[in-house]
Amino acid sequence: MPHHQTHILRVWGDLACFSRPELKVERFSYPCPTPSAARGVFDAIYLKPPEFRWQIEAIELLRPPAFIALRRNEVKDVANAAAVAKWMAGSAEPEPIWADADKDFTGSDERGRTQRQTMALRDVAYRFHARIVPHPGHESKQRAFDDQFARRARAGKCFQQPYFGCREFPAFFELEEDAASSSPPAPVSEDLGWMIYDTFALGRPGSPDSAPSVSVFRARIENGRLEVPPWDSDAVRKAPGGV
């Protein structure tokens, strides 16, 4: 039975938004990060999708959630991946995203910009607990994976800047190696109901580059700690085929 080491990160930032999916147009944040948001922080530091995935075990709130209302200009259009690939191959001209144009110019209400309300979190701080789960055939590399992550996190290295839900909300991190000196979680308890677990099928080698597959779980914060069930447990409700 391979040994699984739990890695602990203390993460913090000025702003965060972990959007609830039932509020489609106006963003409204959960009071704490989703497991997929926490996974994204670990992915930004160290990730080999064909060889292993991250399993979030727990999320601790080091400060009580404090909301802030923001109104931002956002573009309605999104980049067309197929068009970008054709442009990179030299077979098509680039398609611009119009950030400031009306219907008379673009010919559609789906382009240009609009103002949207965001109910975000401010002055956030969390403690993420996670372990590396090797994909089949890579179990013998467990210790090497753990050591490599620890070296990178200890030195503050990352492949891209981690963020809290939106890329404009950067997350800063520090590896916690002395559990005895850790500060206790905030005295917060709340039933969050159904919460997004992840947006990809984590059990497939190559995740999270595989096709999107939404999963949910019943989330409850107890004394500042959100326990996250394993991906392969019955507590995680998956879409058909999302294994």
Coordinates of N, CA, C and O in Angstrom, one line a residue, residues 36-110:
S36 N -12.4 22.3 -6.3 CA -11.7 22.5 -7.6 C -10.9 23.8 -7.5 O -9.8 23.8 -8.2
A37 N -11.3 24.8 -6.8 CA -10.5 26.0 -6.7 C -9.2 25.7 -5.9 O -8.2 26.2 -6.2
A38 N -9.4 24.9 -4.8 CA -8.2 24.5 -4.1 C -7.2 23.7 -4.9 O -6.0 23.9 -4.9
R39 N -7.8 22.8 -5.7 CA -7.0 22.0 -6.6 C -6.2 22.8 -7.6 O -5.0 22.6 -7.9
G40 N -6.8 23.9 -8.0 CA -6.2 24.8 -9.0 C -4.9 25.4 -8.4 O -3.9 25.7 -9.1
V41 N -4.9 25.7 -7.1 CA -3.7 26.3 -6.5 C -2.6 25.3 -6.5 O -1.4 25.6 -6.8
F42 N -2.9 24.0 -6.1 CA -1.8 23.0 -6.1 C -1.4 22.7 -7.6 O -0.2 22.5 -7.8
D43 N -2.3 22.7 -8.5 CA -1.9 22.5 -9.9 C -1.0 23.5 -10.4 O -0.1 23.3 -11.2
A44 N -1.2 24.8 -10.0 CA -0.3 25.9 -10.4 C 1.1 25.7 -9.9 O 2.1 26.2 -10.5
I45 N 1.3 25.0 -8.8 CA 2.6 24.8 -8.3 C 3.3 23.6 -8.9 O 4.5 23.7 -9.3
Y46 N 2.6 22.5 -9.0 CA 3.2 21.2 -9.5 C 2.1 20.3 -10.0 O 1.2 20.0 -9.3
L47 N 2.3 19.9 -11.3 CA 1.2 19.1 -11.9 C 1.8 18.3 -13.1 O 2.6 18.8 -13.9
K48 N 1.5 17.0 -13.1 CA 1.8 16.1 -14.2 C 0.6 15.3 -14.6 O 0.4 14.2 -14.1
P49 N -0.4 15.9 -15.4 CA -1.7 15.3 -15.6 C -1.6 13.8 -16.0 O -2.5 13.0 -15.6
P50 N -0.7 13.4 -16.9 CA -0.7 12.0 -17.3 C -0.3 11.0 -16.1 O -0.5 9.8 -16.2
E51 N 0.3 11.6 -15.1 CA 1.0 10.7 -14.1 C 0.3 10.8 -12.7 O 0.3 9.8 -12.0
F52 N -0.3 11.9 -12.3 CA -1.0 12.0 -11.0 C -2.0 13.1 -11.0 O -2.1 13.9 -11.9
R53 N -2.9 13.1 -10.0 CA -3.9 14.1 -9.8 C -3.8 14.5 -8.3 O -3.2 13.8 -7.5
W54 N -4.4 15.7 -8.0 CA -4.4 16.1 -6.6 C -5.8 15.8 -6.0 O -6.8 15.9 -6.6
Q55 N -5.8 15.3 -4.8 CA -7.0 15.0 -4.0 C -7.0 16.0 -2.8 O -6.2 15.9 -1.9
I56 N -7.9 16.9 -2.9 CA -8.1 17.8 -1.7 C -8.8 17.1 -0.6 O -9.8 16.4 -0.8
E57 N -8.2 17.2 0.6 CA -8.7 16.5 1.8 C -9.6 17.4 2.7 O -10.5 16.9 3.3
A58 N -9.1 18.6 2.8 CA -9.8 19.5 3.7 C -9.5 20.9 3.4 O -8.4 21.2 2.9
I59 N -10.4 21.9 3.7 CA -10.2 23.3 3.5 C -10.5 24.0 4.8 O -11.6 23.8 5.4
E60 N -9.6 24.7 5.3 CA -9.8 25.4 6.6 C -9.9 26.9 6.4 O -9.1 27.5 5.6
L61 N -10.9 27.6 7.0 CA -11.0 29.0 6.9 C -10.2 29.6 8.1 O -10.5 29.4 9.2
L62 N -9.2 30.5 7.8 CA -8.5 31.1 8.8 C -9.0 32.5 9.2 O -8.6 33.1 10.2
R63 N -10.0 33.0 8.4 CA -10.7 34.2 8.7 C -12.2 34.0 8.4 O -12.5 33.3 7.4
P64 N -13.1 34.5 9.1 CA -14.5 34.4 8.7 C -14.8 35.1 7.4 O -14.1 36.0 7.0
P65 N -15.7 34.5 6.6 CA -16.0 35.1 5.3 C -16.5 36.5 5.4 O -17.4 36.8 6.2
A66 N -16.0 37.4 4.6 CA -16.5 38.8 4.5 C -16.7 39.2 3.1 O -15.8 39.1 2.2
F67 N -18.0 39.5 2.7 CA -18.3 39.8 1.4 C -18.1 41.2 1.0 O -18.2 42.1 1.8
I68 N -17.9 41.5 -0.3 CA -17.8 42.8 -0.9 C -18.4 42.8 -2.2 O -18.3 41.9 -3.0
A69 N -19.2 43.8 -2.5 CA -19.9 44.0 -3.8 C -19.1 44.7 -4.8 O -18.6 45.8 -4.5
L70 N -18.9 44.2 -6.0 CA -18.1 44.8 -7.0 C -18.9 44.9 -8.3 O -19.6 44.0 -8.6
R71 N -18.7 46.0 -9.0 CA -19.3 46.1 -10.3 C -18.2 46.3 -11.3 O -17.4 47.2 -11.2
R72 N -18.2 45.3 -12.3 CA -17.1 45.3 -13.2 C -17.5 45.3 -14.7 O -18.6 44.8 -15.0
N73 N -16.7 45.9 -15.6 CA -17.0 45.8 -17.0 C -16.4 44.4 -17.5 O -15.2 44.1 -17.2
E74 N -17.2 43.6 -18.1 CA -16.8 42.3 -18.7 C -17.2 42.2 -20.1 O -18.2 42.7 -20.6
V75 N -16.3 41.5 -20.9 CA -16.7 41.3 -22.3 C -17.6 40.1 -22.4 O -17.5 39.1 -21.6
K76 N -18.6 40.1 -23.3 CA -19.5 39.1 -23.4 C -19.0 37.9 -24.2 O -19.4 36.7 -24.0
D77 N -18.1 38.2 -25.2 CA -17.6 37.2 -26.1 C -16.5 36.4 -25.4 O -15.8 36.9 -24.4
V78 N -16.2 35.2 -25.9 CA -15.1 34.4 -25.4 C -14.3 34.0 -26.7 O -14.7 34.0 -27.8
A79 N -13.0 33.7 -26.4 CA -12.1 33.3 -27.5 C -12.6 31.9 -28.1 O -13.0 31.0 -27.4
N80 N -12.5 31.9 -29.4 CA -12.8 30.6 -30.1 C -11.6 29.8 -30.3 O -10.7 30.2 -31.0
A81 N -11.5 28.7 -29.6 CA -10.3 27.9 -29.6 C -10.0 27.3 -31.0 O -8.8 27.3 -31.4
A82 N -11.0 26.9 -31.7 CA -10.8 26.4 -33.1 C -10.2 27.5 -34.0 O -9.3 27.3 -34.8
A83 N -10.7 28.7 -33.8 CA -10.3 29.8 -34.7 C -8.8 30.2 -34.3 O -8.0 30.5 -35.2
V84 N -8.5 30.1 -33.0 CA -7.1 30.4 -32.6 C -6.1 29.4 -33.2 O -5.0 29.7 -33.6
A85 N -6.6 28.1 -33.2 CA -5.7 27.0 -33.7 C -5.5 27.2 -35.2 O -4.4 27.0 -35.7
K86 N -6.5 27.6 -35.9 CA -6.4 27.9 -37.4 C -5.4 29.1 -37.6 O -4.6 29.0 -38.5
W87 N -5.6 30.1 -36.8 CA -4.7 31.3 -36.9 C -3.2 30.9 -36.6 O -2.3 31.2 -37.4
M88 N -3.0 30.0 -35.6 CA -1.6 29.6 -35.3 C -1.0 28.7 -36.4 O 0.2 28.7 -36.6
A89 N -1.9 28.0 -37.1 CA -1.5 27.1 -38.2 C -1.3 27.9 -39.5 O -0.8 27.4 -40.5
G90 N -1.7 29.2 -39.5 CA -1.5 30.1 -40.6 C -2.6 29.9 -41.7 O -2.4 30.4 -42.8
S91 N -3.7 29.2 -41.3 CA -4.8 29.0 -42.3 C -6.0 29.9 -42.2 O -6.9 29.8 -42.9
A92 N -5.9 30.9 -41.2 CA -7.0 31.8 -41.1 C -6.5 33.1 -40.4 O -5.5 33.1 -39.8
E93 N -7.3 34.2 -40.6 CA -6.9 35.4 -39.9 C -7.5 35.4 -38.5 O -8.5 34.7 -38.2
P94 N -6.8 36.1 -37.6 CA -7.3 36.2 -36.2 C -8.6 36.8 -36.1 O -8.9 37.8 -36.8
E95 N -9.5 36.3 -35.2 CA -10.8 36.9 -34.9 C -10.7 37.8 -33.6 O -10.4 37.2 -32.6
P96 N -10.9 39.1 -33.7 CA -10.8 39.9 -32.5 C -12.0 39.7 -31.6 O -13.1 39.3 -32.0
I97 N -11.8 40.0 -30.3 CA -12.8 40.1 -29.3 C -13.1 41.5 -29.1 O -12.2 42.3 -28.6
W98 N -14.3 42.0 -29.4 CA -14.6 43.4 -29.3 C -15.0 43.7 -27.8 O -15.9 43.3 -27.3
A99 N -14.1 44.5 -27.2 CA -14.3 44.9 -25.8 C -15.2 46.1 -25.6 O -15.7 46.4 -24.6
D100 N -15.3 46.9 -26.7 CA -16.1 48.2 -26.5 C -16.8 48.5 -27.9 O -16.3 49.3 -28.6
A101 N -17.9 47.8 -28.1 CA -18.6 48.0 -29.4 C -20.1 47.6 -29.2 O -20.4 46.8 -28.3
D102 N -20.9 48.3 -29.9 CA -22.4 48.1 -29.7 C -22.9 47.2 -30.8 O -22.2 46.7 -31.7
K103 N -24.2 46.9 -30.8 CA -24.8 46.0 -31.7 C -24.7 46.5 -33.1 O -24.6 45.7 -34.1
D104 N -24.8 47.8 -33.3 CA -24.7 48.3 -34.7 C -23.4 48.0 -35.4 O -23.3 47.8 -36.6
F105 N -22.3 47.8 -34.5 CA -21.0 47.6 -35.0 C -20.7 46.1 -35.2 O -20.2 45.6 -36.2
T106 N -21.1 45.3 -34.1 CA -20.8 43.9 -34.1 C -21.9 43.0 -34.8 O -21.7 41.9 -35.2
G107 N -23.2 43.6 -34.8 CA -24.3 42.8 -35.4 C -24.9 41.8 -34.4 O -25.7 41.0 -34.8
S108 N -24.5 41.8 -33.1 CA -25.0 40.9 -32.2 C -25.0 41.5 -30.8 O -24.1 42.3 -30.4
D109 N -26.0 41.1 -30.0 CA -26.0 41.5 -28.6 C -25.1 40.6 -27.7 O -24.9 40.9 -26.5
E110 N -24.5 39.6 -28.3 CA -23.6 38.7 -27.6 C -22.1 39.1 -27.6 O -21.3 38.4 -27.1

